[in-house]
Amino acid sequence: MELVIYNGSPRAKKSNSKLLMDQFLQGFNPENPEATTVHYLANRKNREVYKTDYQRADTIILIFPLYCDSMPGIVKEFFEDIYNLPATGSKKIGFIVQSGFPEAIHSTYIEAYLQKLAKRLKCDYLGTIIKGGVEGIQMMPPAMTRKLFANFNLLGQVFAKEGRFDAQIQAKLRMPLKFSPLRLMVNRMLNFTGIGNFYWNINLKKNKAYQQRFDKPFGD
Amino acid sequence: MKITILNGNMNPQPDVFSNYIENLVAYFDANHNINLFNLNQMDLRYCTGCWNCWWKTPGLCIHQDDGATIFSAVINADVVLFASPIMAGFTTSALKKITDRLIVLLHPYFDIINGETHHKKRYNHYPRFGVLLEKEKDTDAEDLKIISDLYERFAFNFHSEISFVKFIETSTIEEVANGTCNL
């Protein structure tokens, strides 16, 4: 399998997408996880290399964070680049969409676009992995990310053996799609008391910007 | 009425789409305040996901480019028209580039709306949206649904609503102008 991975996070090597793909690659090739080509689309000066490697590869995985309910601008630029390339033999493409929203529902709307894009590119569509609640994983203690990382490792293991995303892990990662009424009530309480804003507040305070958090610099 | 048009056409040469936008702007009468931004002629950088706009300089983007002019024109508009030829099944990267950066106009804190987690408002008033598209050679009804769904979700997160999604091929300038003013 000639696999090329594209990381579409604007944060590039500092991204949560990289943390997830590192786990995937540990599972995909435990002896040499760094052997697989990984391109960071945020480094836009290498766009020609990205196109060349896209044509060379027979299998592509693109991971990106959800930005304003769809792909980040740099990912859209990449789609425009490869859309104009001549089709080169049989190719498979799969996607991983992660977001900071705690429920997966937000990322499900881009799925139809990605499936149609695969068809446009004349690629076999391998599906889309969707995972919510990813923002903040860089700050979390290992106990809080163990399951998530184990699932991405396993996803990589199955991909190495079978060249596809495992349906069970795919379904597991997509949970929760939406919150139950009870959990929504708890979340409302957490938001109301400010506990739910802990991640934002700790960073606002660290940057001495907490008092300015409700600023409206462009009007009312 | 304050109308902000974000023109995502990436073609540097005059073409059917840019002519349509020019004629649309000319059609609006003097009672309207029109802000047209031809994005491909502006100094605009991609969002880097740094979140300075949420936790370092709340409400302000780190980039020192033409972004701030657009943020002000968007949040103070009654209507924002997202205008773009379709490329690879969606609006252009030029339009998506500035759309990503509109998070500067939202607050990082979460709210529960319609049983889902969404970001709180930063401002009291948010404009309504219209979407104006030009078809590419293989655009079909499925593409229209995909684009409409994605813009509806974006509008939902932006405390806004989509009032119309129209194609320049099937909507006259008069229809688009009237649609925009009658939102």
GROMACS .gro file of C-alpha atoms in nm:
model
  403
    1MET     CA    1   0.000   0.000   0.000
    2GLU     CA    2   0.141   0.341  -0.102
    3LEU     CA    3  -0.020   0.549   0.171
    4VAL     CA    4   0.015   0.927   0.191
    5ILE     CA    5  -0.137   1.117   0.482
    6TYR     CA    6  -0.238   1.481   0.457
    7ASN     CA    7  -0.280   1.678   0.777
    8GLY     CA    8  -0.509   1.974   0.703
    9SER     CA    9  -0.486   2.144   1.039
   10PRO     CA   10  -0.375   2.509   1.027
   11ARG     CA   11  -0.176   2.429   1.342
   12ALA     CA   12   0.034   2.175   1.145
   13LYS     CA   13   0.278   1.987   1.373
   14LYS     CA   14   0.128   2.147   1.685
   15SER     CA   15  -0.218   2.017   1.600
   16ASN     CA   16  -0.452   1.775   1.769
   17SER     CA   17  -0.484   1.613   1.428
   18LYS     CA   18  -0.112   1.525   1.447
   19LEU     CA   19  -0.158   1.365   1.791
   20LEU     CA   20  -0.436   1.147   1.654
   21MET     CA   21  -0.242   1.053   1.339
   22ASP     CA   22   0.068   0.969   1.545
   23GLN     CA   23  -0.143   0.711   1.725
   24PHE     CA   24  -0.285   0.584   1.396
   25LEU     CA   25   0.066   0.543   1.253
   26GLN     CA   26   0.187   0.362   1.567
   27GLY     CA   27  -0.082   0.105   1.493
   28PHE     CA   28  -0.030   0.111   1.117
   29ASN     CA   29   0.344   0.046   1.129
   30PRO     CA   30   0.463  -0.025   1.487
   31GLU     CA   31   0.823  -0.093   1.376
   32ASN     CA   32   0.860   0.230   1.184
   33PRO     CA   33   0.570   0.471   1.230
   34GLU     CA   34   0.767   0.750   1.065
   35ALA     CA   35   0.804   0.561   0.738
   36THR     CA   36   0.470   0.689   0.603
   37THR     CA   37   0.471   1.023   0.422
   38VAL     CA   38   0.276   1.286   0.615
   39HIS     CA   39   0.221   1.626   0.457
   40TYR     CA   40   0.111   1.935   0.651
   41LEU     CA   41  -0.108   2.147   0.425
   42ALA     CA   42  -0.043   2.456   0.639
   43ASN     CA   43   0.304   2.465   0.482
   44ARG     CA   44   0.162   2.605   0.162
   45LYS     CA   45   0.497   2.651  -0.010
   46ASN     CA   46   0.505   2.274  -0.070
   47ARG     CA   47   0.179   2.262  -0.267
   48GLU     CA   48   0.351   2.119  -0.576
   49VAL     CA   49   0.495   1.829  -0.371
   50TYR     CA   50   0.150   1.760  -0.226
   51LYS     CA   51   0.011   1.732  -0.577
   52THR     CA   52   0.292   1.505  -0.698
   53ASP     CA   53   0.253   1.274  -0.400
   54TYR     CA   54  -0.123   1.270  -0.442
   55GLN     CA   55  -0.075   1.135  -0.793
   56ARG     CA   56   0.186   0.882  -0.678
   57ALA     CA   57  -0.015   0.739  -0.389
   58ASP     CA   58  -0.269   0.461  -0.420
   59THR     CA   59  -0.421   0.532  -0.078
   60ILE     CA   60  -0.481   0.871   0.081
   61ILE     CA   61  -0.601   0.971   0.426
   62LEU     CA   62  -0.679   1.334   0.492
   63ILE     CA   63  -0.736   1.450   0.849
   64PHE     CA   64  -0.861   1.798   0.934
   65PRO     CA   65  -1.037   1.992   1.209
   66LEU     CA   66  -1.384   2.126   1.146
   67TYR     CA   67  -1.363   2.502   1.075
   68CYS     CA   68  -1.690   2.694   1.058
   69ASP     CA   69  -1.881   2.372   0.989
   70SER     CA   70  -1.669   2.249   0.700
   71MET     CA   71  -1.307   2.210   0.587
   72PRO     CA   72  -1.048   2.479   0.675
   73GLY     CA   73  -0.958   2.714   0.388
   74ILE     CA   74  -0.618   2.547   0.336
   75VAL     CA   75  -0.793   2.211   0.288
   76LYS     CA   76  -1.032   2.365   0.037
   77GLU     CA   77  -0.731   2.502  -0.149
   78PHE     CA   78  -0.582   2.149  -0.158
   79PHE     CA   79  -0.911   2.011  -0.295
   80GLU     CA   80  -0.900   2.272  -0.573
   81ASP     CA   81  -0.538   2.174  -0.648
   82ILE     CA   82  -0.604   1.800  -0.680
   83TYR     CA   83  -0.940   1.843  -0.852
   84ASN     CA   84  -0.761   1.985  -1.154
   85LEU     CA   85  -0.512   1.698  -1.181
   86PRO     CA   86  -0.565   1.421  -1.437
   87ALA     CA   87  -0.698   1.100  -1.277
   88THR     CA   88  -0.419   0.843  -1.238
   89GLY     CA   89  -0.537   0.483  -1.203
   90SER     CA   90  -0.725   0.340  -0.911
   91LYS     CA   91  -0.695   0.530  -0.587
   92LYS     CA   92  -0.861   0.512  -0.246
   93ILE     CA   93  -0.932   0.807  -0.022
   94GLY     CA   94  -1.056   0.830   0.335
   95PHE     CA   95  -1.112   1.123   0.570
   96ILE     CA   96  -1.088   1.195   0.942
   97VAL     CA   97  -1.275   1.499   1.071
   98GLN     CA   98  -1.219   1.606   1.430
   99SER     CA   99  -1.368   1.899   1.614
  100GLY     CA  100  -1.371   2.081   1.945
  101PHE     CA  101  -1.747   2.049   1.980
  102PRO     CA  102  -1.815   1.770   2.227
  103GLU     CA  103  -2.078   1.601   2.005
  104ALA     CA  104  -2.007   1.449   1.664
  105ILE     CA  105  -2.325   1.585   1.501
  106HIS     CA  106  -2.147   1.904   1.391
  107SER     CA  107  -1.903   1.714   1.171
  108THR     CA  108  -2.158   1.490   1.002
  109TYR     CA  109  -2.273   1.754   0.751
  110ILE     CA  110  -1.935   1.767   0.574
  111GLU     CA  111  -1.948   1.392   0.518
  112ALA     CA  112  -2.177   1.416   0.214
  113TYR     CA  113  -1.937   1.666   0.056
  114LEU     CA  114  -1.636   1.439   0.114
  115GLN     CA  115  -1.816   1.138  -0.033
  116LYS     CA  116  -1.909   1.339  -0.342
  117LEU     CA  117  -1.555   1.476  -0.368
  118ALA     CA  118  -1.414   1.121  -0.371
  119LYS     CA  119  -1.648   1.045  -0.662
  120ARG     CA  120  -1.537   1.362  -0.843
  121LEU     CA  121  -1.173   1.262  -0.795
  122LYS     CA  122  -1.257   0.913  -0.929
  123CYS     CA  123  -1.134   0.759  -0.603
  124ASP     CA  124  -1.282   0.472  -0.404
  125TYR     CA  125  -1.431   0.627  -0.091
  126LEU     CA  126  -1.306   0.465   0.230
  127GLY     CA  127  -1.543   0.656   0.455
  128THR     CA  128  -1.509   0.936   0.707
  129ILE     CA  129  -1.405   0.898   1.070
  130ILE     CA  130  -1.571   1.162   1.284
  131LYS     CA  131  -1.457   1.253   1.634
  132GLY     CA  132  -1.582   1.535   1.854
  133GLY     CA  133  -1.441   1.665   2.182
  134VAL     CA  134  -1.082   1.676   2.060
  135GLU     CA  135  -0.989   2.032   2.159
  136GLY     CA  136  -0.788   2.035   2.479
  137ILE     CA  137  -0.641   1.683   2.443
  138GLN     CA  138  -0.292   1.835   2.454
  139MET     CA  139  -0.365   1.955   2.809
  140MET     CA  140  -0.535   1.637   2.929
  141PRO     CA  141  -0.363   1.387   3.157
  142PRO     CA  142  -0.287   1.049   2.989
  143ALA     CA  143  -0.577   0.881   3.169
  144MET     CA  144  -0.823   1.105   2.983
  145THR     CA  145  -0.685   1.036   2.634
  146ARG     CA  146  -0.598   0.665   2.678
  147LYS     CA  147  -0.918   0.531   2.518
  148LEU     CA  148  -0.912   0.783   2.235
  149PHE     CA  149  -0.549   0.708   2.149
  150ALA     CA  150  -0.606   0.331   2.179
  151ASN     CA  151  -0.892   0.357   1.930
  152PHE     CA  152  -0.677   0.548   1.681
  153ASN     CA  153  -0.397   0.296   1.727
  154LEU     CA  154  -0.640   0.014   1.656
  155LEU     CA  155  -0.778   0.202   1.358
  156GLY     CA  156  -0.422   0.208   1.219
  157GLN     CA  157  -0.369  -0.163   1.287
  158VAL     CA  158  -0.684  -0.263   1.098
  159PHE     CA  159  -0.602  -0.021   0.817
  160ALA     CA  160  -0.259  -0.186   0.771
  161LYS     CA  161  -0.416  -0.532   0.748
  162GLU     CA  162  -0.730  -0.459   0.550
  163GLY     CA  163  -0.683  -0.121   0.381
  164ARG     CA  164  -1.006   0.015   0.528
  165PHE     CA  165  -1.142   0.188   0.835
  166ASP     CA  166  -1.283  -0.055   1.091
  167ALA     CA  167  -1.660  -0.001   1.107
  168GLN     CA  168  -1.687  -0.074   1.479
  169ILE     CA  169  -1.418   0.173   1.578
  170GLN     CA  170  -1.566   0.425   1.336
  171ALA     CA  171  -1.902   0.391   1.511
  172LYS     CA  172  -1.743   0.410   1.857
  173LEU     CA  173  -1.548   0.728   1.776
  174ARG     CA  174  -1.866   0.894   1.651
  175MET     CA  175  -2.021   0.877   1.999
  176PRO     CA  176  -2.181   1.084   2.136
  177LEU     CA  177  -2.354   1.197   1.820
  178LYS     CA  178  -2.583   1.413   2.034
  179PHE     CA  179  -2.624   1.438   2.410
  180SER     CA  180  -2.911   1.281   2.601
  181PRO     CA  181  -3.160   1.519   2.771
  182LEU     CA  182  -3.002   1.435   3.109
  183ARG     CA  183  -2.651   1.510   2.987
  184LEU     CA  184  -2.774   1.834   2.827
  185MET     CA  185  -2.913   1.938   3.163
  186VAL     CA  186  -2.576   1.866   3.327
  187ASN     CA  187  -2.396   2.060   3.053
  188ARG     CA  188  -2.630   2.357   3.100
  189MET     CA  189  -2.544   2.356   3.470
  190LEU     CA  190  -2.171   2.334   3.394
  191ASN     CA  191  -2.199   2.626   3.152
  192PHE     CA  192  -2.410   2.827   3.398
  193THR     CA  193  -2.167   2.778   3.685
  194GLY     CA  194  -1.865   2.849   3.464
  195ILE     CA  195  -1.717   2.501   3.518
  196GLY     CA  196  -1.787   2.424   3.152
  197ASN     CA  197  -1.573   2.724   3.055
  198PHE     CA  198  -1.272   2.606   3.253
  199TYR     CA  199  -1.056   2.544   2.944
  200TRP     CA  200  -1.124   2.892   2.805
  201ASN     CA  201  -1.093   3.070   3.138
  202ILE     CA  202  -0.762   2.913   3.230
  203ASN     CA  203  -0.616   3.036   2.901
  204LEU     CA  204  -0.781   3.381   2.924
  205LYS     CA  205  -0.634   3.424   3.272
  206LYS     CA  206  -0.294   3.295   3.166
  207ASN     CA  207  -0.293   3.563   2.893
  208LYS     CA  208  -0.425   3.832   3.132
  209ALA     CA  209  -0.726   3.874   2.901
  210TYR     CA  210  -1.001   3.746   3.131
  211GLN     CA  211  -1.145   4.093   3.203
  212GLN     CA  212  -1.163   4.163   2.829
  213ARG     CA  213  -1.333   3.836   2.741
  214PHE     CA  214  -1.664   4.000   2.645
  215ASP     CA  215  -1.506   4.280   2.439
  216LYS     CA  216  -1.689   4.386   2.122
  217PRO     CA  217  -1.425   4.571   1.921
  218PHE     CA  218  -1.638   4.602   1.607
  219GLY     CA  219  -1.963   4.741   1.751
  220ASP     CA  220  -2.252   4.629   1.971
  221MET     CA  221  -3.011   4.852   0.452
  222LYS     CA  222  -2.645   4.760   0.505
  223ILE     CA  223  -2.538   4.486   0.266
  224THR     CA  224  -2.194   4.325   0.273
  225ILE     CA  225  -2.092   4.116  -0.026
  226LEU     CA  226  -1.799   3.875   0.008
  227ASN     CA  227  -1.699   3.794  -0.349
  228GLY     CA  228  -1.491   3.475  -0.352
  229ASN     CA  229  -1.428   3.473  -0.727
  230MET     CA  230  -1.061   3.379  -0.777
  231ASN     CA  231  -1.038   3.466  -1.145
  232PRO     CA  232  -0.820   3.780  -1.175
  233GLN     CA  233  -0.973   3.856  -1.518
  234PRO     CA  234  -1.322   3.999  -1.567
  235ASP     CA  235  -1.564   3.713  -1.625
  236VAL     CA  236  -1.934   3.628  -1.613
  237PHE     CA  237  -1.937   3.607  -1.234
  238SER     CA  238  -1.753   3.935  -1.171
  239ASN     CA  239  -1.981   4.110  -1.424
  240TYR     CA  240  -2.286   3.973  -1.245
  241ILE     CA  241  -2.158   4.105  -0.910
  242GLU     CA  242  -2.080   4.446  -1.059
  243ASN     CA  243  -2.428   4.468  -1.209
  244LEU     CA  244  -2.584   4.353  -0.883
  245VAL     CA  245  -2.406   4.628  -0.689
  246ALA     CA  246  -2.513   4.885  -0.949
  247TYR     CA  247  -2.875   4.765  -0.926
  248PHE     CA  248  -2.913   4.847  -0.556
  249ASP     CA  249  -3.051   5.199  -0.515
  250ALA     CA  250  -2.886   5.478  -0.319
  251ASN     CA  251  -3.089   5.396  -0.008
  252HIS     CA  252  -2.869   5.094   0.052
  253ASN     CA  253  -2.519   5.092   0.191
  254ILE     CA  254  -2.325   4.832  -0.009
  255ASN     CA  255  -1.986   4.701   0.097
  256LEU     CA  256  -1.835   4.488  -0.178
  257PHE     CA  257  -1.516   4.296  -0.099
  258ASN     CA  258  -1.340   4.134  -0.394
  259LEU     CA  259  -1.144   3.891  -0.179
  260ASN     CA  260  -0.885   3.799  -0.442
  261GLN     CA  261  -0.767   4.162  -0.450
  262MET     CA  262  -0.719   4.188  -0.074
  263ASP     CA  263  -0.440   4.108   0.168
  264LEU     CA  264  -0.593   3.820   0.362
  265ARG     CA  265  -0.419   3.536   0.542
  266TYR     CA  266  -0.549   3.198   0.644
  267CYS     CA  267  -0.664   3.133   1.001
  268THR     CA  268  -0.383   2.959   1.189
  269GLY     CA  269  -0.600   2.824   1.471
  270CYS     CA  270  -0.400   3.021   1.730
  271TRP     CA  271  -0.713   3.136   1.913
  272ASN     CA  272  -0.561   3.466   2.005
  273CYS     CA  273  -0.902   3.608   1.908
  274TRP     CA  274  -1.064   3.405   2.185
  275TRP     CA  275  -0.814   3.403   2.468
  276LYS     CA  276  -0.541   3.663   2.415
  277THR     CA  277  -0.700   3.965   2.243
  278PRO     CA  278  -1.073   3.879   2.270
  279GLY     CA  279  -1.258   3.976   1.952
  280LEU     CA  280  -0.942   4.071   1.759
  281CYS     CA  281  -0.751   3.856   1.509
  282ILE     CA  282  -0.372   3.828   1.532
  283HIS     CA  283  -0.326   3.893   1.158
  284GLN     CA  284  -0.245   4.252   1.060
  285ASP     CA  285  -0.413   4.241   0.720
  286ASP     CA  286  -0.743   4.348   0.560
  287GLY     CA  287  -0.943   4.111   0.783
  288ALA     CA  288  -1.054   4.372   1.037
  289THR     CA  289  -1.228   4.580   0.765
  290ILE     CA  290  -1.430   4.274   0.668
  291PHE     CA  291  -1.514   4.174   1.028
  292SER     CA  292  -1.654   4.521   1.093
  293ALA     CA  293  -1.855   4.522   0.768
  294VAL     CA  294  -1.995   4.174   0.842
  295ILE     CA  295  -2.105   4.227   1.202
  296ASN     CA  296  -2.256   4.568   1.127
  297ALA     CA  297  -2.446   4.450   0.818
  298ASP     CA  298  -2.812   4.357   0.794
  299VAL     CA  299  -2.729   4.101   0.527
  300VAL     CA  300  -2.409   3.926   0.422
  301LEU     CA  301  -2.401   3.779   0.074
  302PHE     CA  302  -2.153   3.494   0.033
  303ALA     CA  303  -2.083   3.501  -0.340
  304SER     CA  304  -1.868   3.247  -0.520
  305PRO     CA  305  -1.829   3.031  -0.826
  306ILE     CA  306  -1.839   2.665  -0.723
  307MET     CA  307  -1.500   2.493  -0.741
  308ALA     CA  308  -1.458   2.125  -0.660
  309GLY     CA  309  -1.816   2.116  -0.534
  310PHE     CA  310  -1.804   2.403  -0.288
  311THR     CA  311  -1.743   2.777  -0.262
  312THR     CA  312  -1.384   2.884  -0.327
  313SER     CA  313  -1.088   2.869  -0.090
  314ALA     CA  314  -1.073   3.250  -0.112
  315LEU     CA  315  -1.419   3.271   0.043
  316LYS     CA  316  -1.352   2.989   0.291
  317LYS     CA  317  -1.033   3.164   0.402
  318ILE     CA  318  -1.224   3.469   0.531
  319THR     CA  319  -1.522   3.262   0.648
  320ASP     CA  320  -1.294   3.066   0.885
  321ARG     CA  321  -1.176   3.392   1.037
  322LEU     CA  322  -1.528   3.507   1.119
  323ILE     CA  323  -1.498   3.309   1.446
  324VAL     CA  324  -1.346   3.631   1.575
  325LEU     CA  325  -1.708   3.752   1.592
  326LEU     CA  326  -1.817   3.466   1.821
  327HIS     CA  327  -1.742   3.394   2.186
  328PRO     CA  328  -1.556   3.080   2.292
  329TYR     CA  329  -1.803   2.995   2.571
  330PHE     CA  330  -2.062   2.732   2.494
  331ASP     CA  331  -2.440   2.747   2.501
  332ILE     CA  332  -2.694   2.472   2.444
  333ILE     CA  333  -2.917   2.562   2.148
  334ASN     CA  334  -3.170   2.320   2.000
  335GLY     CA  335  -3.011   2.039   2.203
  336GLU     CA  336  -2.662   2.101   2.063
  337THR     CA  337  -2.349   2.276   2.184
  338HIS     CA  338  -2.283   2.607   2.009
  339HIS     CA  339  -2.064   2.907   2.074
  340LYS     CA  340  -2.220   3.204   2.250
  341LYS     CA  341  -2.277   3.537   2.079
  342ARG     CA  342  -2.007   3.801   2.118
  343TYR     CA  343  -2.230   4.071   1.966
  344ASN     CA  344  -2.598   4.145   2.018
  345HIS     CA  345  -2.689   4.149   1.651
  346TYR     CA  346  -2.585   3.911   1.374
  347PRO     CA  347  -2.663   3.961   1.003
  348ARG     CA  348  -2.874   3.727   0.793
  349PHE     CA  349  -2.703   3.536   0.512
  350GLY     CA  350  -2.762   3.489   0.143
  351VAL     CA  351  -2.555   3.262  -0.083
  352LEU     CA  352  -2.497   3.337  -0.452
  353LEU     CA  353  -2.326   3.073  -0.663
  354GLU     CA  354  -2.207   3.003  -1.015
  355LYS     CA  355  -2.231   2.640  -1.128
  356GLU     CA  356  -1.929   2.443  -1.242
  357LYS     CA  357  -1.962   2.196  -1.527
  358ASP     CA  358  -2.088   1.903  -1.320
  359THR     CA  359  -2.293   2.084  -1.053
  360ASP     CA  360  -2.615   1.899  -0.978
  361ALA     CA  361  -2.903   1.903  -0.728
  362GLU     CA  362  -2.698   1.699  -0.479
  363ASP     CA  363  -2.426   1.968  -0.478
  364LEU     CA  364  -2.685   2.236  -0.414
  365LYS     CA  365  -2.815   2.039  -0.114
  366ILE     CA  366  -2.461   1.982   0.022
  367ILE     CA  367  -2.369   2.350  -0.008
  368SER     CA  368  -2.703   2.465   0.134
  369ASP     CA  369  -2.673   2.225   0.431
  370LEU     CA  370  -2.319   2.341   0.512
  371TYR     CA  371  -2.413   2.709   0.494
  372GLU     CA  372  -2.723   2.644   0.705
  373ARG     CA  373  -2.506   2.483   0.970
  374PHE     CA  374  -2.262   2.772   0.956
  375ALA     CA  375  -2.548   3.020   0.988
  376PHE     CA  376  -2.686   2.824   1.286
  377ASN     CA  377  -2.349   2.845   1.462
  378PHE     CA  378  -2.329   3.212   1.370
  379HIS     CA  379  -2.667   3.294   1.530
  380SER     CA  380  -2.794   3.374   1.183
  381GLU     CA  381  -3.020   3.226   0.916
  382ILE     CA  382  -2.982   3.154   0.547
  383SER     CA  383  -3.246   3.339   0.353
  384PHE     CA  384  -3.162   3.210   0.008
  385VAL     CA  385  -2.917   3.009  -0.198
  386LYS     CA  386  -2.930   3.117  -0.563
  387PHE     CA  387  -2.740   3.050  -0.885
  388ILE     CA  388  -2.645   3.331  -1.123
  389GLU     CA  389  -2.750   3.102  -1.410
  390THR     CA  390  -3.111   3.078  -1.294
  391SER     CA  391  -3.169   3.399  -1.094
  392THR     CA  392  -3.184   3.744  -1.246
  393ILE     CA  393  -3.001   4.033  -1.082
  394GLU     CA  394  -3.339   4.179  -0.993
  395GLU     CA  395  -3.441   3.857  -0.813
  396VAL     CA  396  -3.116   3.842  -0.615
  397ALA     CA  397  -3.133   4.213  -0.525
  398ASN     CA  398  -3.497   4.185  -0.418
  399GLY     CA  399  -3.421   3.865  -0.227
  400THR     CA  400  -3.139   4.041  -0.045
  401CYS     CA  401  -3.343   4.349   0.045
  402ASN     CA  402  -3.655   4.160   0.148
  403LEU     CA  403  -3.484   3.927   0.393
   0.00000   0.00000   0.00000
